[in-house]
PDB file of C-alpha atoms in Angstrom:
ATOM      1  CA  UNK Y 231     102.226 128.563   5.140  1.00  0.00           C
ATOM      2  CA  UNK Y 232     104.056 125.749   3.419  1.00  0.00           C
ATOM      3  CA  UNK Y 233     103.207 122.070   3.338  1.00  0.00           C
ATOM      4  CA  UNK Y 234     106.413 121.396   5.276  1.00  0.00           C
ATOM      5  CA  UNK Y 235     105.162 123.657   8.095  1.00  0.00           C
ATOM      6  CA  UNK Y 236     101.880 121.720   8.139  1.00  0.00           C
ATOM      7  CA  UNK Y 237     103.763 118.428   8.411  1.00  0.00           C
ATOM      8  CA  UNK Y 238     105.839 119.826  11.273  1.00  0.00           C
ATOM      9  CA  UNK Y 239     102.720 121.030  13.076  1.00  0.00           C
ATOM     10  CA  UNK Y 240     101.031 117.665  12.599  1.00  0.00           C
ATOM     11  CA  UNK Y 241     104.119 115.867  13.942  1.00  0.00           C
ATOM     12  CA  UNK Y 242     104.212 118.190  16.954  1.00  0.00           C
ATOM     13  CA  UNK Y 243     100.505 117.597  17.510  1.00  0.00           C
ATOM     14  CA  UNK Y 244     100.992 113.820  17.422  1.00  0.00           C
ATOM     15  CA  UNK Y 245     103.936 114.107  19.815  1.00  0.00           C
ATOM     16  CA  UNK Y 246     101.905 116.277  22.203  1.00  0.00           C
ATOM     17  CA  UNK Y 247      99.058 113.742  22.121  1.00  0.00           C
ATOM     18  CA  UNK Y 248     101.497 110.921  22.951  1.00  0.00           C
ATOM     19  CA  UNK Y 249     102.936 112.946  25.819  1.00  0.00           C
ATOM     20  CA  UNK Y 250      99.419 113.608  27.080  1.00  0.00           C
ATOM     21  CA  UNK Y 251      98.675 109.863  27.110  1.00  0.00           C
ATOM     22  CA  UNK Y 252     101.916 109.155  29.011  1.00  0.00           C
ATOM     23  CA  UNK Y 253     101.077 111.802  31.587  1.00  0.00           C
ATOM     24  CA  UNK Y 254      97.593 110.370  32.061  1.00  0.00           C
ATOM     25  CA  UNK Y 255      99.154 106.936  32.684  1.00  0.00           C
ATOM     26  CA  UNK Y 256     101.547 108.399  35.257  1.00  0.00           C
ATOM     27  CA  UNK Y 257      98.721 110.220  37.024  1.00  0.00           C
ATOM     28  CA  UNK Y 258      96.750 106.963  37.180  1.00  0.00           C
ATOM     29  CA  UNK Y 259      99.764 105.067  38.556  1.00  0.00           C
ATOM     30  CA  UNK Y 260     100.393 107.730  41.208  1.00  0.00           C
ATOM     31  CA  UNK Y 261      96.739 107.686  42.197  1.00  0.00           C
ATOM     32  CA  UNK Y 262      96.775 103.878  42.547  1.00  0.00           C
ATOM     33  CA  UNK Y 263      99.953 104.051  44.614  1.00  0.00           C
ATOM     34  CA  UNK Y 264      98.445 106.789  46.772  1.00  0.00           C
ATOM     35  CA  UNK Y 265      95.333 104.682  47.390  1.00  0.00           C
ATOM     36  CA  UNK Y 266      97.479 101.662  48.297  1.00  0.00           C
ATOM     37  CA  UNK Y 267      99.493 103.736  50.780  1.00  0.00           C
ATOM     38  CA  UNK Y 268      96.293 105.206  52.190  1.00  0.00           C
ATOM     39  CA  UNK Y 269      94.956 101.694  52.765  1.00  0.00           C
ATOM     40  CA  UNK Y 270      98.231 100.630  54.444  1.00  0.00           C
ATOM     41  CA  UNK Y 271      98.117 103.728  56.628  1.00  0.00           C
ATOM     42  CA  UNK Y 272      94.589 102.892  57.794  1.00  0.00           C
ATOM     43  CA  UNK Y 273      95.687  99.325  58.515  1.00  0.00           C
ATOM     44  CA  UNK Y 274      98.651 100.539  60.570  1.00  0.00           C
ATOM     45  CA  UNK Y 275      96.498 103.043  62.422  1.00  0.00           C
ATOM     46  CA  UNK Y 276      94.155 100.167  63.313  1.00  0.00           C
ATOM     47  CA  UNK Y 277      97.114  98.145  64.618  1.00  0.00           C
ATOM     48  CA  UNK Y 278      98.304 101.157  66.553  1.00  0.00           C
ATOM     49  CA  UNK Y 279      94.860 101.632  68.118  1.00  0.00           C
ATOM     50  CA  UNK Y 280      94.750  97.957  69.049  1.00  0.00           C
ATOM     51  CA  UNK Y 281      98.218  98.184  70.611  1.00  0.00           C
ATOM     52  CA  UNK Y 282      97.146 101.231  72.620  1.00  0.00           C
ATOM     53  CA  UNK Y 283      94.038  99.408  73.840  1.00  0.00           C
ATOM     54  CA  UNK Y 284      96.090  96.400  74.849  1.00  0.00           C
ATOM     55  CA  UNK Y 285      98.599  98.642  76.607  1.00  0.00           C
ATOM     56  CA  UNK Y 286      95.844 100.436  78.518  1.00  0.00           C
ATOM     57  CA  UNK Y 287      94.309  97.084  79.493  1.00  0.00           C
ATOM     58  CA  UNK Y 288      97.708  96.008  80.733  1.00  0.00           C
ATOM     59  CA  UNK Y 289      97.965  99.186  82.808  1.00  0.00           C
ATOM     60  CA  UNK Y 290      94.424  98.779  84.137  1.00  0.00           C
ATOM     61  CA  UNK Y 291      95.224  95.292  85.383  1.00  0.00           C
ATOM     62  CA  UNK Y 292      98.866  95.457  86.419  1.00  0.00           C
ATOM     63  CA  UNK Y 293     100.298  92.098  87.352  1.00  0.00           C
ATOM     64  CA  UNK Y 294     103.635  91.508  88.964  1.00  0.00           C
ATOM     65  CA  UNK Y 295     104.606  88.658  86.696  1.00  0.00           C
ATOM     66  CA  UNK Y 296     107.521  88.929  84.336  1.00  0.00           C
ATOM     67  CA  UNK Y 297     105.413  87.691  81.451  1.00  0.00           C
ATOM     68  CA  UNK Y 298     103.005  90.626  81.674  1.00  0.00           C
ATOM     69  CA  UNK Y 299     105.860  93.056  82.083  1.00  0.00           C
ATOM     70  CA  UNK Y 300     107.558  91.762  78.933  1.00  0.00           C
ATOM     71  CA  UNK Y 301     104.189  91.805  77.120  1.00  0.00           C
ATOM     72  CA  UNK Y 302     103.760  95.450  78.115  1.00  0.00           C
ATOM     73  CA  UNK Y 303     107.224  96.269  76.795  1.00  0.00           C
ATOM     74  CA  UNK Y 304     106.467  94.398  73.590  1.00  0.00           C
ATOM     75  CA  UNK Y 305     103.163  96.241  73.195  1.00  0.00           C
ATOM     76  CA  UNK Y 306     104.859  99.555  73.815  1.00  0.00           C
ATOM     77  CA  UNK Y 307     107.520  98.798  71.221  1.00  0.00           C
ATOM     78  CA  UNK Y 308     104.876  97.635  68.747  1.00  0.00           C
ATOM     79  CA  UNK Y 309     102.830 100.798  69.293  1.00  0.00           C
ATOM     80  CA  UNK Y 310     105.938 102.932  68.796  1.00  0.00           C
ATOM     81  CA  UNK Y 311     106.836 101.066  65.625  1.00  0.00           C
ATOM     82  CA  UNK Y 312     103.273 101.385  64.296  1.00  0.00           C
ATOM     83  CA  UNK Y 313     103.324 105.099  65.031  1.00  0.00           C
ATOM     84  CA  UNK Y 314     106.604 105.565  63.130  1.00  0.00           C
ATOM     85  CA  UNK Y 315     105.333 103.488  60.216  1.00  0.00           C
ATOM     86  CA  UNK Y 316     102.087 105.460  60.135  1.00  0.00           C
ATOM     87  CA  UNK Y 317     104.018 108.736  60.133  1.00  0.00           C
ATOM     88  CA  UNK Y 318     106.284 107.443  57.356  1.00  0.00           C
ATOM     89  CA  UNK Y 319     103.282 106.361  55.300  1.00  0.00           C
ATOM     90  CA  UNK Y 320     101.595 109.720  55.835  1.00  0.00           C
ATOM     91  CA  UNK Y 321     104.726 111.470  54.560  1.00  0.00           C
ATOM     92  CA  UNK Y 322     104.894 109.133  51.555  1.00  0.00           C
ATOM     93  CA  UNK Y 323     101.200 109.702  50.886  1.00  0.00           C
ATOM     94  CA  UNK Y 324     101.731 113.465  50.994  1.00  0.00           C
ATOM     95  CA  UNK Y 325     104.684 113.171  48.621  1.00  0.00           C
ATOM     96  CA  UNK Y 326     102.659 111.090  46.155  1.00  0.00           C
ATOM     97  CA  UNK Y 327      99.730 113.488  46.376  1.00  0.00           C
ATOM     98  CA  UNK Y 328     102.074 116.379  45.576  1.00  0.00           C
ATOM     99  CA  UNK Y 329     103.526 114.453  42.642  1.00  0.00           C
ATOM    100  CA  UNK Y 330     100.064 113.645  41.315  1.00  0.00           C
ATOM    101  CA  UNK Y 331      99.107 117.325  41.553  1.00  0.00           C
ATOM    102  CA  UNK Y 332     102.273 118.349  39.683  1.00  0.00           C
ATOM    103  CA  UNK Y 333     101.539 115.790  36.949  1.00  0.00           C
ATOM    104  CA  UNK Y 334      97.952 117.001  36.719  1.00  0.00           C
ATOM    105  CA  UNK Y 335      99.140 120.605  36.313  1.00  0.00           C
ATOM    106  CA  UNK Y 336     101.649 119.493  33.685  1.00  0.00           C
ATOM    107  CA  UNK Y 337      98.902 117.512  31.970  1.00  0.00           C
ATOM    108  CA  UNK Y 338      96.612 120.558  31.960  1.00  0.00           C
ATOM    109  CA  UNK Y 339      99.418 122.706  30.541  1.00  0.00           C
ATOM    110  CA  UNK Y 340     100.012 120.102  27.840  1.00  0.00           C
ATOM    111  CA  UNK Y 341      96.310 120.019  27.020  1.00  0.00           C
ATOM    112  CA  UNK Y 342      96.295 123.799  26.624  1.00  0.00           C
ATOM    113  CA  UNK Y 343      99.388 123.632  24.403  1.00  0.00           C
ATOM    114  CA  UNK Y 344      97.766 120.850  22.402  1.00  0.00           C
ATOM    115  CA  UNK Y 345      94.629 122.953  21.917  1.00  0.00           C
ATOM    116  CA  UNK Y 346      96.784 125.851  20.676  1.00  0.00           C
ATOM    117  CA  UNK Y 347      98.587 123.513  18.244  1.00  0.00           C
ATOM    118  CA  UNK Y 348      95.277 122.151  16.992  1.00  0.00           C
ATOM    119  CA  UNK Y 349      94.019 125.690  16.473  1.00  0.00           C
ATOM    120  CA  UNK Y 350      97.213 126.585  14.595  1.00  0.00           C
ATOM    121  CA  UNK Y 351      96.748 123.487  12.461  1.00  0.00           C
ATOM    122  CA  UNK Y 352      93.193 124.522  11.564  1.00  0.00           C
ATOM    123  CA  UNK Y 353      94.387 128.023  10.669  1.00  0.00           C
ATOM    124  CA  UNK Y 354      97.157 126.533   8.523  1.00  0.00           C
ATOM    125  CA  UNK Y 355      94.694 124.271   6.738  1.00  0.00           C
ATOM    126  CA  UNK Y 356      92.391 127.210   6.007  1.00  0.00           C
ATOM    127  CA  UNK Y 357      95.332 129.283   4.798  1.00  0.00           C
ATOM    128  CA  UNK Y 358      96.550 126.389   2.650  1.00  0.00           C
ATOM    129  CA  UNK Y 359      93.101 125.980   1.096  1.00  0.00           C
ATOM    130  CA  UNK Y 360      92.973 129.723   0.390  1.00  0.00           C
ATOM    131  CA  UNK Y 361      96.443 129.670  -1.196  1.00  0.00           C
ATOM    132  CA  UNK Y 362      95.525 126.650  -3.311  1.00  0.00           C
ATOM    133  CA  UNK Y 363      92.451 128.504  -4.546  1.00  0.00           C
ATOM    134  CA  UNK Y 364      94.541 131.594  -5.310  1.00  0.00           C
ATOM    135  CA  UNK Y 365      97.118 129.454  -7.124  1.00  0.00           C
ATOM    136  CA  UNK Y 366      94.368 127.801  -9.130  1.00  0.00           C
ATOM    137  CA  UNK Y 367      92.946 131.201 -10.134  1.00  0.00           C
ATOM    138  CA  UNK Y 368      96.393 132.534 -11.037  1.00  0.00           C
ATOM    139  CA  UNK Y 369      97.153 129.416 -13.085  1.00  0.00           C
ATOM    140  CA  UNK Y 370      93.840 129.798 -14.903  1.00  0.00           C
ATOM    141  CA  UNK Y 371      94.587 133.446 -15.679  1.00  0.00           C
ATOM    142  CA  UNK Y 372      98.024 132.563 -17.029  1.00  0.00           C
ATOM    143  CA  UNK Y 373      96.531 129.831 -19.198  1.00  0.00           C
ATOM    144  CA  UNK Y 374      93.855 132.238 -20.490  1.00  0.00           C
ATOM    145  CA  UNK Y 375      96.511 134.825 -21.394  1.00  0.00           C
ATOM    146  CA  UNK Y 376      98.619 132.198 -23.115  1.00  0.00           C
ATOM    147  CA  UNK Y 377      95.589 131.096 -25.136  1.00  0.00           C
ATOM    148  CA  UNK Y 378      94.822 134.707 -26.069  1.00  0.00           C
ATOM    149  CA  UNK Y 379      98.380 135.321 -27.228  1.00  0.00           C
ATOM    150  CA  UNK Y 380      98.376 132.164 -29.322  1.00  0.00           C
ATOM    151  CA  UNK Y 381      95.085 132.987 -30.965  1.00  0.00           C
ATOM    152  CA  UNK Y 382      95.435 134.736 -34.362  1.00  0.00           C
TER     153      UNK Y 382
END
């Protein structure tokens, strides 16, 4: 294996390590975003529960006044909106979870590829050391022969 091949392998190894770091950052960002959406979902579910309770209270104590009727309509609309928002957040949360899983798989694949590259690099270094030793021995033999031919 040539020195140029070693340099190429080392460059590829460095590039793979940089890619690994980028993927870890993306996974972290997706996880933070997922947690934020999860928190917002819980908050909306709480609002939805409160709206349902208020709506049931309104139904338990029906009043003929226009104010209560409009409050009931408002509560119903709010509950419907909260439900849609919760569903939307659940879908977004699922999408982010899927993305995070894809990035984790990609990260694991990159780690495996990086391990293979590192192993190849070690093999190349061993082979290079062996070839250097062989070259040194061959050079010594040539020098010995040259000395023997020059000797009277």
